mmCIF file of C-alpha atoms and ligand atoms in Angstrom:
data_model
loop_
_atom_site.group_PDB
_atom_site.id
_atom_site.type_symbol
_atom_site.label_atom_id
_atom_site.label_comp_id
_atom_site.label_asym_id
_atom_site.label_seq_id
_atom_site.Cartn_x
_atom_site.Cartn_y
_atom_site.Cartn_z
ATOM 1 C CA UNK A 30 68.940 29.325 77.848
ATOM 2 C CA UNK A 31 65.716 27.447 77.033
ATOM 3 C CA UNK A 32 65.282 23.936 75.350
ATOM 4 C CA UNK A 33 63.099 24.253 72.609
ATOM 5 C CA UNK A 34 62.506 26.315 68.830
ATOM 6 C CA UNK A 35 58.938 26.445 69.270
ATOM 7 C CA UNK A 36 57.415 27.149 65.328
ATOM 8 C CA UNK A 37 53.971 27.544 66.611
ATOM 9 C CA UNK A 38 51.697 29.993 64.435
ATOM 10 C CA UNK A 39 49.982 31.233 67.205
ATOM 11 C CA UNK A 40 50.401 32.390 70.144
ATOM 12 C CA UNK A 41 54.337 32.438 69.124
ATOM 13 C CA UNK A 42 57.695 32.488 70.495
ATOM 14 C CA UNK A 43 58.324 35.236 72.674
ATOM 15 C CA UNK A 44 61.849 37.155 72.442
ATOM 16 C CA UNK A 45 64.456 35.466 75.640
ATOM 17 C CA UNK A 46 64.886 39.003 76.457
ATOM 18 C CA UNK A 47 61.904 39.930 76.306
ATOM 19 C CA UNK A 48 60.346 36.851 79.035
ATOM 20 C CA UNK A 49 63.446 37.752 81.204
ATOM 21 C CA UNK A 50 62.558 41.156 81.506
ATOM 22 C CA UNK A 51 58.788 40.065 82.674
ATOM 23 C CA UNK A 52 60.508 37.575 84.854
ATOM 24 C CA UNK A 53 62.246 39.923 86.793
ATOM 25 C CA UNK A 54 59.431 42.522 86.704
ATOM 26 C CA UNK A 55 56.852 40.546 87.754
ATOM 27 C CA UNK A 56 56.782 40.807 91.514
ATOM 28 C CA UNK A 57 58.144 44.364 91.562
ATOM 29 C CA UNK A 58 57.041 46.267 88.669
ATOM 30 C CA UNK A 59 59.391 49.326 88.581
ATOM 31 C CA UNK A 60 59.760 49.818 92.563
ATOM 32 C CA UNK A 61 56.088 49.984 92.811
ATOM 33 C CA UNK A 62 56.145 46.854 95.084
ATOM 34 C CA UNK A 63 53.486 45.631 92.747
ATOM 35 C CA UNK A 64 53.084 43.383 89.725
ATOM 36 C CA UNK A 65 52.127 45.267 86.534
ATOM 37 C CA UNK A 66 49.283 43.177 86.864
ATOM 38 C CA UNK A 67 48.461 44.830 89.582
ATOM 39 C CA UNK A 68 48.805 48.582 88.878
ATOM 40 C CA UNK A 69 45.446 49.842 87.754
ATOM 41 C CA UNK A 70 44.992 50.886 83.996
ATOM 42 C CA UNK A 71 44.523 54.843 84.705
ATOM 43 C CA UNK A 72 47.514 55.028 86.875
ATOM 44 C CA UNK A 73 50.194 57.186 86.718
ATOM 45 C CA UNK A 74 51.970 53.778 87.012
ATOM 46 C CA UNK A 75 50.560 52.331 84.208
ATOM 47 C CA UNK A 76 50.570 55.606 81.503
ATOM 48 C CA UNK A 77 54.060 55.420 81.403
ATOM 49 C CA UNK A 78 53.237 52.046 79.204
ATOM 50 C CA UNK A 79 50.761 53.553 76.890
ATOM 51 C CA UNK A 80 52.424 56.131 76.508
ATOM 52 C CA UNK A 81 56.098 54.090 75.534
ATOM 53 C CA UNK A 82 54.220 51.476 73.181
ATOM 54 C CA UNK A 83 51.757 53.813 71.241
ATOM 55 C CA UNK A 84 55.807 56.070 70.852
ATOM 56 C CA UNK A 85 57.166 53.049 70.547
ATOM 57 C CA UNK A 86 54.778 51.169 67.275
ATOM 58 C CA UNK A 87 54.945 55.108 65.572
ATOM 59 C CA UNK A 88 58.440 54.915 65.497
ATOM 60 C CA UNK A 89 58.821 51.392 64.546
ATOM 61 C CA UNK A 90 56.560 51.836 61.578
ATOM 62 C CA UNK A 91 56.385 55.582 61.183
ATOM 63 C CA UNK A 92 52.805 56.041 61.018
ATOM 64 C CA UNK A 93 51.757 59.529 60.000
ATOM 65 C CA UNK A 94 50.437 61.833 62.493
ATOM 66 C CA UNK A 95 46.573 61.747 60.737
ATOM 67 C CA UNK A 96 46.358 57.830 61.694
ATOM 68 C CA UNK A 97 44.773 56.884 65.088
ATOM 69 C CA UNK A 98 46.979 53.779 67.078
ATOM 70 C CA UNK A 99 44.210 52.113 69.201
ATOM 71 C CA UNK A 100 44.371 48.754 71.569
ATOM 72 C CA UNK A 101 41.234 46.701 71.431
ATOM 73 C CA UNK A 102 40.375 43.206 72.665
ATOM 74 C CA UNK A 103 38.559 40.846 70.873
ATOM 75 C CA UNK A 104 41.397 39.175 68.589
ATOM 76 C CA UNK A 105 41.740 39.899 64.545
ATOM 77 C CA UNK A 106 38.496 37.843 64.901
ATOM 78 C CA UNK A 107 36.849 40.641 66.337
ATOM 79 C CA UNK A 108 37.541 43.286 63.555
ATOM 80 C CA UNK A 109 36.435 40.986 61.186
ATOM 81 C CA UNK A 110 33.391 42.111 62.641
ATOM 82 C CA UNK A 111 33.926 45.992 64.014
ATOM 83 C CA UNK A 112 35.746 46.802 59.873
ATOM 84 C CA UNK A 113 32.714 47.072 58.261
ATOM 85 C CA UNK A 114 30.616 47.994 61.059
ATOM 86 C CA UNK A 115 31.973 50.597 60.998
ATOM 87 C CA UNK A 116 33.110 51.476 57.334
ATOM 88 C CA UNK A 117 30.458 49.973 56.060
ATOM 89 C CA UNK A 118 27.898 52.725 56.836
ATOM 90 C CA UNK A 119 27.540 54.766 53.929
ATOM 91 C CA UNK A 120 27.139 52.813 50.347
ATOM 92 C CA UNK A 121 26.978 49.234 52.679
ATOM 93 C CA UNK A 122 29.039 47.612 50.124
ATOM 94 C CA UNK A 123 32.778 46.172 50.020
ATOM 95 C CA UNK A 124 34.997 43.977 49.044
ATOM 96 C CA UNK A 125 37.178 41.480 49.500
ATOM 97 C CA UNK A 126 40.880 39.627 47.998
ATOM 98 C CA UNK A 127 40.444 35.877 49.206
ATOM 99 C CA UNK A 128 44.048 34.617 49.213
ATOM 100 C CA UNK A 129 43.458 31.610 52.280
ATOM 101 C CA UNK A 130 41.123 30.812 55.399
ATOM 102 C CA UNK A 131 41.934 33.647 57.199
ATOM 103 C CA UNK A 132 40.342 36.144 54.724
ATOM 104 C CA UNK A 133 37.813 34.012 53.825
ATOM 105 C CA UNK A 134 36.490 34.086 56.967
ATOM 106 C CA UNK A 135 36.839 38.114 57.177
ATOM 107 C CA UNK A 136 34.531 38.475 53.882
ATOM 108 C CA UNK A 137 31.549 35.591 55.781
ATOM 109 C CA UNK A 138 31.902 38.144 58.601
ATOM 110 C CA UNK A 139 31.293 41.278 56.664
ATOM 111 C CA UNK A 140 28.224 39.458 54.786
ATOM 112 C CA UNK A 141 26.295 39.704 58.003
ATOM 113 C CA UNK A 142 26.526 43.119 57.342
ATOM 114 C CA UNK A 143 26.255 44.765 54.112
ATOM 115 C CA UNK A 144 27.020 43.940 49.821
ATOM 116 C CA UNK A 145 30.127 41.930 49.834
ATOM 117 C CA UNK A 146 32.171 40.228 47.350
ATOM 118 C CA UNK A 147 35.089 38.611 46.176
ATOM 119 C CA UNK A 148 37.377 40.821 43.820
ATOM 120 C CA UNK A 149 40.257 38.377 43.791
ATOM 121 C CA UNK A 150 41.124 35.128 45.283
ATOM 122 C CA UNK A 151 44.343 33.041 44.844
ATOM 123 C CA UNK A 152 45.657 32.800 41.704
ATOM 124 C CA UNK A 153 47.079 29.231 39.854
ATOM 125 C CA UNK A 154 50.587 30.087 38.208
ATOM 126 C CA UNK A 155 52.938 26.702 37.058
ATOM 127 C CA UNK A 156 50.087 24.611 39.093
ATOM 128 C CA UNK A 157 51.798 26.422 42.411
ATOM 129 C CA UNK A 158 49.165 29.205 44.640
ATOM 130 C CA UNK A 159 50.262 32.506 43.953
ATOM 131 C CA UNK A 160 48.530 35.884 45.326
ATOM 132 C CA UNK A 161 46.504 37.809 42.374
ATOM 133 C CA UNK A 162 48.313 40.823 41.450
ATOM 134 C CA UNK A 163 46.522 44.396 41.488
ATOM 135 C CA UNK A 164 45.502 43.641 37.769
ATOM 136 C CA UNK A 165 43.500 40.886 38.836
ATOM 137 C CA UNK A 166 41.289 42.519 41.343
ATOM 138 C CA UNK A 167 38.251 43.381 39.716
ATOM 139 C CA UNK A 168 36.904 45.754 42.238
ATOM 140 C CA UNK A 169 33.617 47.932 41.874
ATOM 141 C CA UNK A 170 32.646 51.659 41.908
ATOM 142 C CA UNK A 171 30.996 52.594 44.810
ATOM 143 C CA UNK A 172 32.662 50.349 47.451
ATOM 144 C CA UNK A 173 33.258 52.005 51.293
ATOM 145 C CA UNK A 174 36.520 49.294 51.594
ATOM 146 C CA UNK A 175 38.861 46.566 50.242
ATOM 147 C CA UNK A 176 40.078 44.221 52.431
ATOM 148 C CA UNK A 177 42.746 41.703 52.462
ATOM 149 C CA UNK A 178 45.143 39.358 54.058
ATOM 150 C CA UNK A 179 48.996 40.527 53.729
ATOM 151 C CA UNK A 180 49.811 36.405 55.160
ATOM 152 C CA UNK A 181 47.487 33.510 55.211
ATOM 153 C CA UNK A 182 48.884 31.772 58.233
ATOM 154 C CA UNK A 183 47.532 28.953 57.829
ATOM 155 C CA UNK A 184 48.403 28.817 53.372
ATOM 156 C CA UNK A 185 51.633 30.023 53.692
ATOM 157 C CA UNK A 186 51.182 32.882 51.069
ATOM 158 C CA UNK A 187 51.798 36.190 51.219
ATOM 159 C CA UNK A 188 51.777 40.010 49.052
ATOM 160 C CA UNK A 189 55.147 40.592 47.285
ATOM 161 C CA UNK A 190 54.064 44.218 46.500
ATOM 162 C CA UNK A 191 51.191 46.535 48.580
ATOM 163 C CA UNK A 192 48.548 47.638 46.439
ATOM 164 C CA UNK A 193 48.513 50.770 45.345
ATOM 165 C CA UNK A 194 44.588 51.473 45.422
ATOM 166 C CA UNK A 195 43.857 56.015 46.138
ATOM 167 C CA UNK A 196 40.132 55.481 45.671
ATOM 168 C CA UNK A 197 38.425 53.556 48.222
ATOM 169 C CA UNK A 198 40.028 53.143 52.025
ATOM 170 C CA UNK A 199 42.674 49.561 51.927
ATOM 171 C CA UNK A 200 41.926 47.658 54.889
ATOM 172 C CA UNK A 201 44.446 45.241 55.425
ATOM 173 C CA UNK A 202 44.602 41.997 58.072
ATOM 174 C CA UNK A 203 48.551 42.214 59.391
ATOM 175 C CA UNK A 204 48.107 40.179 62.223
ATOM 176 C CA UNK A 205 51.109 37.630 60.944
ATOM 177 C CA UNK A 206 53.685 39.859 59.172
ATOM 178 C CA UNK A 207 53.219 43.020 61.688
ATOM 179 C CA UNK A 208 56.999 44.114 62.294
ATOM 180 C CA UNK A 209 58.057 41.453 59.946
ATOM 181 C CA UNK A 210 59.183 44.041 57.251
ATOM 182 C CA UNK A 211 58.464 47.608 56.247
ATOM 183 C CA UNK A 212 55.805 48.494 55.682
ATOM 184 C CA UNK A 213 53.675 51.736 54.004
ATOM 185 C CA UNK A 214 50.691 52.956 56.671
ATOM 186 C CA UNK A 215 50.225 55.082 54.427
ATOM 187 C CA UNK A 216 48.695 53.441 51.399
ATOM 188 C CA UNK A 217 46.714 52.415 54.310
ATOM 189 C CA UNK A 218 43.065 53.047 55.490
ATOM 190 C CA UNK A 219 42.923 50.611 58.406
ATOM 191 C CA UNK A 220 45.470 47.737 59.604
ATOM 192 C CA UNK A 221 45.183 45.690 61.992
ATOM 193 C CA UNK A 222 46.833 42.401 63.882
ATOM 194 C CA UNK A 223 46.727 40.592 67.005
ATOM 195 C CA UNK A 224 49.283 40.934 68.922
ATOM 196 C CA UNK A 225 49.829 36.968 69.937
ATOM 197 C CA UNK A 226 52.050 36.160 66.749
ATOM 198 C CA UNK A 227 54.788 39.193 66.556
ATOM 199 C CA UNK A 228 54.556 41.427 68.848
ATOM 200 C CA UNK A 229 53.861 39.801 72.335
ATOM 201 C CA UNK A 230 51.119 37.473 73.985
ATOM 202 C CA UNK A 231 47.186 37.838 73.079
ATOM 203 C CA UNK A 232 44.295 39.080 74.611
ATOM 204 C CA UNK A 233 45.510 42.486 72.247
ATOM 205 C CA UNK A 234 44.823 43.829 68.777
ATOM 206 C CA UNK A 235 45.997 46.994 67.519
ATOM 207 C CA UNK A 236 44.252 49.286 65.133
ATOM 208 C CA UNK A 237 46.133 52.116 62.633
ATOM 209 C CA UNK A 238 43.124 54.012 61.606
ATOM 210 C CA UNK A 239 43.524 56.548 59.489
ATOM 211 C CA UNK A 240 41.752 60.151 61.141
ATOM 212 C CA UNK A 241 38.873 60.700 58.383
ATOM 213 C CA UNK A 242 37.254 56.819 58.648
ATOM 214 C CA UNK A 243 36.413 56.955 62.334
ATOM 215 C CA UNK A 244 33.201 57.969 61.945
ATOM 216 C CA UNK A 245 29.676 56.472 62.867
ATOM 217 C CA UNK A 246 29.298 53.653 62.619
ATOM 218 C CA UNK A 247 25.959 51.521 61.479
ATOM 219 C CA UNK A 248 23.398 51.697 63.344
ATOM 220 C CA UNK A 249 23.054 49.518 66.646
ATOM 221 C CA UNK A 250 26.879 48.779 66.715
ATOM 222 C CA UNK A 251 27.972 47.388 70.255
ATOM 223 C CA UNK A 252 29.573 51.060 72.396
ATOM 224 C CA UNK A 253 32.919 48.634 72.431
ATOM 225 C CA UNK A 254 32.727 47.844 68.562
ATOM 226 C CA UNK A 255 33.067 51.363 67.548
ATOM 227 C CA UNK A 256 36.458 52.810 66.527
ATOM 228 C CA UNK A 257 35.038 56.164 68.235
ATOM 229 C CA UNK A 258 35.130 54.481 71.265
ATOM 230 C CA UNK A 259 38.451 53.601 71.677
ATOM 231 C CA UNK A 260 39.399 56.628 70.202
ATOM 232 C CA UNK A 261 37.632 59.302 71.553
ATOM 233 C CA UNK A 262 38.233 57.620 75.020
ATOM 234 C CA UNK A 263 42.037 56.527 74.440
ATOM 235 C CA UNK A 264 41.592 52.915 73.718
ATOM 236 C CA UNK A 265 40.411 52.994 78.050
ATOM 237 C CA UNK A 266 37.068 52.690 77.436
ATOM 238 C CA UNK A 267 36.741 49.905 79.604
ATOM 239 C CA UNK A 268 39.458 47.475 81.295
ATOM 240 C CA UNK A 269 41.847 46.335 78.807
ATOM 241 C CA UNK A 270 43.733 43.570 79.005
ATOM 242 C CA UNK A 271 47.231 45.104 81.011
ATOM 243 C CA UNK A 272 50.113 42.494 80.840
ATOM 244 C CA UNK A 273 49.282 41.545 77.256
ATOM 245 C CA UNK A 274 50.101 45.443 76.453
ATOM 246 C CA UNK A 275 52.822 45.764 78.930
ATOM 247 C CA UNK A 276 54.564 42.670 76.939
ATOM 248 C CA UNK A 277 53.691 44.377 73.347
ATOM 249 C CA UNK A 278 55.755 47.584 75.154
ATOM 250 C CA UNK A 279 58.829 45.634 75.774
ATOM 251 C CA UNK A 280 59.078 43.302 72.428
ATOM 252 C CA UNK A 281 58.592 46.661 70.541
ATOM 253 C CA UNK A 282 61.318 48.120 72.664
ATOM 254 C CA UNK A 283 63.406 44.692 72.076
ATOM 255 C CA UNK A 284 62.378 45.255 68.154
ATOM 256 C CA UNK A 285 63.953 48.703 68.062
ATOM 257 C CA UNK A 286 66.474 47.647 70.527
ATOM 258 C CA UNK A 287 67.366 44.915 67.665
ATOM 259 C CA UNK A 288 67.584 47.749 64.623
ATOM 260 C CA UNK A 289 63.739 47.972 64.037
ATOM 261 C CA UNK A 290 61.922 46.816 60.913
ATOM 262 C CA UNK A 291 64.506 46.928 58.299
ATOM 263 C CA UNK A 292 66.493 44.918 60.806
ATOM 264 C CA UNK A 293 64.142 42.523 61.140
ATOM 265 C CA UNK A 294 63.259 42.310 57.732
ATOM 266 C CA UNK A 295 66.910 40.983 56.622
ATOM 267 C CA UNK A 296 67.147 37.834 58.926
ATOM 268 C CA UNK A 297 62.997 36.842 57.957
ATOM 269 C CA UNK A 298 64.367 36.639 54.079
ATOM 270 C CA UNK A 299 67.248 34.832 55.583
ATOM 271 C CA UNK A 300 65.872 32.516 57.508
ATOM 272 C CA UNK A 301 62.614 31.831 54.939
ATOM 273 C CA UNK A 302 65.519 31.659 52.893
ATOM 274 C CA UNK A 303 66.537 28.791 54.275
ATOM 275 C CA UNK A 304 64.286 27.104 54.580
ATOM 276 C CA UNK A 305 62.931 27.412 51.070
ATOM 277 C CA UNK A 306 65.967 26.413 49.547
ATOM 278 C CA UNK A 307 66.256 22.234 51.797
ATOM 279 C CA UNK A 308 62.314 21.962 50.094
ATOM 280 C CA UNK A 309 63.898 23.239 46.897
ATOM 281 C CA UNK A 310 67.157 21.146 47.111
ATOM 282 C CA UNK A 311 64.444 18.241 48.024
ATOM 283 C CA UNK A 312 63.741 16.833 44.750
ATOM 284 C CA UNK A 313 60.189 16.400 45.516
ATOM 285 C CA UNK A 314 60.328 14.696 49.319
ATOM 286 C CA UNK A 315 59.163 18.401 50.736
ATOM 287 C CA UNK A 316 56.834 19.917 47.881
ATOM 288 C CA UNK A 317 55.754 23.563 48.818
ATOM 289 C CA UNK A 318 52.719 24.879 47.022
ATOM 290 C CA UNK A 319 52.436 27.891 46.890
ATOM 291 C CA UNK A 320 54.085 29.882 44.531
ATOM 292 C CA UNK A 321 57.897 31.550 44.560
ATOM 293 C CA UNK A 322 56.750 34.745 44.032
ATOM 294 C CA UNK A 323 54.027 34.590 47.148
ATOM 295 C CA UNK A 324 56.362 32.781 49.673
ATOM 296 C CA UNK A 325 55.598 33.560 52.927
ATOM 297 C CA UNK A 326 58.794 34.262 55.355
ATOM 298 C CA UNK A 327 56.825 34.284 58.627
ATOM 299 C CA UNK A 328 55.063 30.639 57.993
ATOM 300 C CA UNK A 329 57.082 28.030 55.896
ATOM 301 C CA UNK A 330 53.551 25.871 55.067
ATOM 302 C CA UNK A 331 54.792 22.094 53.240
ATOM 303 C CA UNK A 332 53.736 18.542 53.173
ATOM 304 C CA UNK A 333 55.974 14.709 52.931
ATOM 305 C CA UNK A 334 55.141 12.165 50.414
ATOM 306 C CA UNK A 335 52.579 10.714 52.521
ATOM 307 C CA UNK A 336 50.784 11.560 55.754
ATOM 308 C CA UNK A 337 52.026 8.732 58.232
ATOM 309 C CA UNK A 338 55.312 10.980 57.135
ATOM 310 C CA UNK A 339 54.017 14.050 58.365
ATOM 311 C CA UNK A 340 53.588 13.226 62.161
ATOM 312 C CA UNK A 341 56.133 11.077 61.633
ATOM 313 C CA UNK A 342 57.965 14.764 60.786
ATOM 314 C CA UNK A 343 56.763 15.793 64.294
ATOM 315 C CA UNK A 344 57.434 13.737 66.620
ATOM 316 C CA UNK A 345 60.357 13.109 65.303
ATOM 317 C CA UNK A 346 61.762 17.074 64.996
ATOM 318 C CA UNK A 347 60.201 17.615 68.825
ATOM 319 C CA UNK A 348 62.031 15.303 70.204
ATOM 320 C CA UNK A 349 65.342 17.236 69.037
ATOM 321 C CA UNK A 350 63.510 20.377 70.466
ATOM 322 C CA UNK A 351 61.520 21.704 67.487
ATOM 323 C CA UNK A 352 58.040 21.297 68.438
ATOM 324 C CA UNK A 353 54.380 22.769 67.281
ATOM 325 C CA UNK A 354 55.678 21.834 63.513
ATOM 326 C CA UNK A 355 52.057 20.337 62.610
ATOM 327 C CA UNK A 356 50.251 22.028 60.378
ATOM 328 C CA UNK A 357 46.987 23.575 60.304
ATOM 329 C CA UNK A 358 44.042 21.453 60.313
ATOM 330 C CA UNK A 359 41.957 22.734 57.427
ATOM 331 C CA UNK A 360 45.765 22.240 54.944
ATOM 332 C CA UNK A 361 47.149 19.683 56.436
ATOM 333 C CA UNK A 362 51.711 19.019 56.221
ATOM 334 C CA UNK A 363 53.495 21.018 58.535
ATOM 335 C CA UNK A 364 54.375 24.678 59.415
ATOM 336 C CA UNK A 365 57.250 26.480 60.884
ATOM 337 C CA UNK A 366 55.746 29.552 61.830
ATOM 338 C CA UNK A 367 59.499 31.827 61.742
ATOM 339 C CA UNK A 368 58.446 34.909 63.868
ATOM 340 C CA UNK A 369 61.151 37.742 65.458
ATOM 341 C CA UNK A 370 61.317 36.325 67.892
ATOM 342 C CA UNK A 371 62.354 32.549 65.898
ATOM 343 C CA UNK A 372 66.443 32.190 66.688
ATOM 344 C CA UNK A 373 68.349 31.679 63.257
ATOM 345 C CA UNK A 374 69.900 29.444 65.663
ATOM 346 C CA UNK A 375 66.342 27.614 65.043
ATOM 347 C CA UNK A 376 65.972 27.987 61.715
ATOM 348 C CA UNK A 377 69.400 26.146 60.801
ATOM 349 C CA UNK A 378 68.017 23.182 63.354
ATOM 350 C CA UNK A 379 65.120 22.621 61.480
ATOM 351 C CA UNK A 380 66.973 22.629 57.897
ATOM 352 C CA UNK A 381 69.427 20.208 59.568
ATOM 353 C CA UNK A 382 66.822 17.952 60.660
ATOM 354 C CA UNK A 383 65.051 18.384 58.051
ATOM 355 C CA UNK A 384 68.085 16.759 55.427
ATOM 356 C CA UNK A 385 68.603 14.082 57.516
ATOM 357 C CA UNK A 386 65.281 13.200 57.993
ATOM 358 C CA UNK A 387 65.053 13.753 53.769
ATOM 359 C CA UNK A 388 68.188 11.044 54.143
ATOM 360 C CA UNK A 389 66.769 8.623 56.142
ATOM 361 C CA UNK A 390 63.000 7.889 54.595
ATOM 362 C CA UNK A 391 63.315 9.323 50.692
ATOM 363 C CA UNK A 392 63.301 6.851 48.559
ATOM 364 C CA UNK A 393 66.814 6.525 46.843
HETATM 365 N N1 LIG B 416 44.049 36.572 61.140
HETATM 366 C C1 LIG B 416 44.747 35.570 60.462
HETATM 367 C C2 LIG B 416 45.800 36.584 60.105
HETATM 368 C C3 LIG B 416 45.379 35.159 61.528
HETATM 369 O O1 LIG B 416 46.726 34.306 61.053
HETATM 370 C C4 LIG B 416 44.889 34.919 62.628
HETATM 371 C C5 LIG B 416 44.922 33.848 63.592
HETATM 372 N N2 LIG B 416 45.910 32.674 63.321
HETATM 373 C C6 LIG B 416 43.387 35.555 62.886
HETATM 374 C C7 LIG B 416 43.355 36.473 62.073
HETATM 375 C C8 LIG B 416 42.813 35.769 64.106
HETATM 376 O O2 LIG B 416 42.537 36.095 64.945
HETATM 377 P P1 LIG B 416 42.258 35.736 66.797
HETATM 378 O O3 LIG B 416 42.417 34.437 66.800
HETATM 379 O O4 LIG B 416 43.277 36.644 67.648
HETATM 380 O O5 LIG B 416 40.690 36.219 66.629
#
């Protein structure tokens, strides 16, 4: 049994069951006498992992047959460049919806490759930040794709709807919410997500791409940055991060064993509600700047009345085994990341701590 509840935004907490399996298999994977780290990526043993990982992800997310699943490196940050390099070879224009730090970074990277406009940004509703409704998206004609970030990990803002866009490919960064709630993959042209939050450890990124979007990239796109390279070589063009791939496989099997995405969605809603209810019941001691319609299920962000209290909260919580609660330096405050692997008991412990902390430090 581990001693802390780790609220890190990523790399994040991994399921204990997965860690135990990884530990047991560390020196001898399935009777091979070798660690998975020591096995060649083109061998028959590793081929089992490749095959099962893709099959499990397809099953969990109900990925249609006309989509490829690619396993690549470079994190979601590499996708900020790969998306425009591969999808903007035609009209050289794309629109971005920006609701936080990551959406802005993705847009700025795309600007290096073509004509980029911001189609919408977070809206203010009752002095709180909310995801812009689809009616508020101002899309241009003649664009190659539209990009948005489903859950802004730093800002704690999540879309509670899937945009219904049929004219152009919808591209989505799902790094911090993949596997947390059901998603209709067929609504998207391309989905990408780094593994280190809800799917495993750092080093591997999943790209789910509709077949017709695998096309000739912009001139001089490096071979490794072309989706067609990874599609043709079944994600084995060069040496992949084999251990990260293996861990991703273990996490997917764990999600399947525990009821799949719908089961986690129910737990995730309950976990997030417990924290937001605690914030809302604190008479302003804890403050969340996100409108209830757009509050993230995965990254609960809030602040206390002063920076000193923020710091005290983080250090006192750590003493009770509630670790890594400090908010991102870009926004400050507190961030409780409660990915699938965070047990509900961890959230209950945090709620109890928040109530006790408020009782002690809120001015009467
Ligand atoms: N997009 C989102 C939504 C993220 O949360 C992150 C990482 N926190 C990134 C992109 C960048 O991912 P990476 O560091 O793996 O490149």
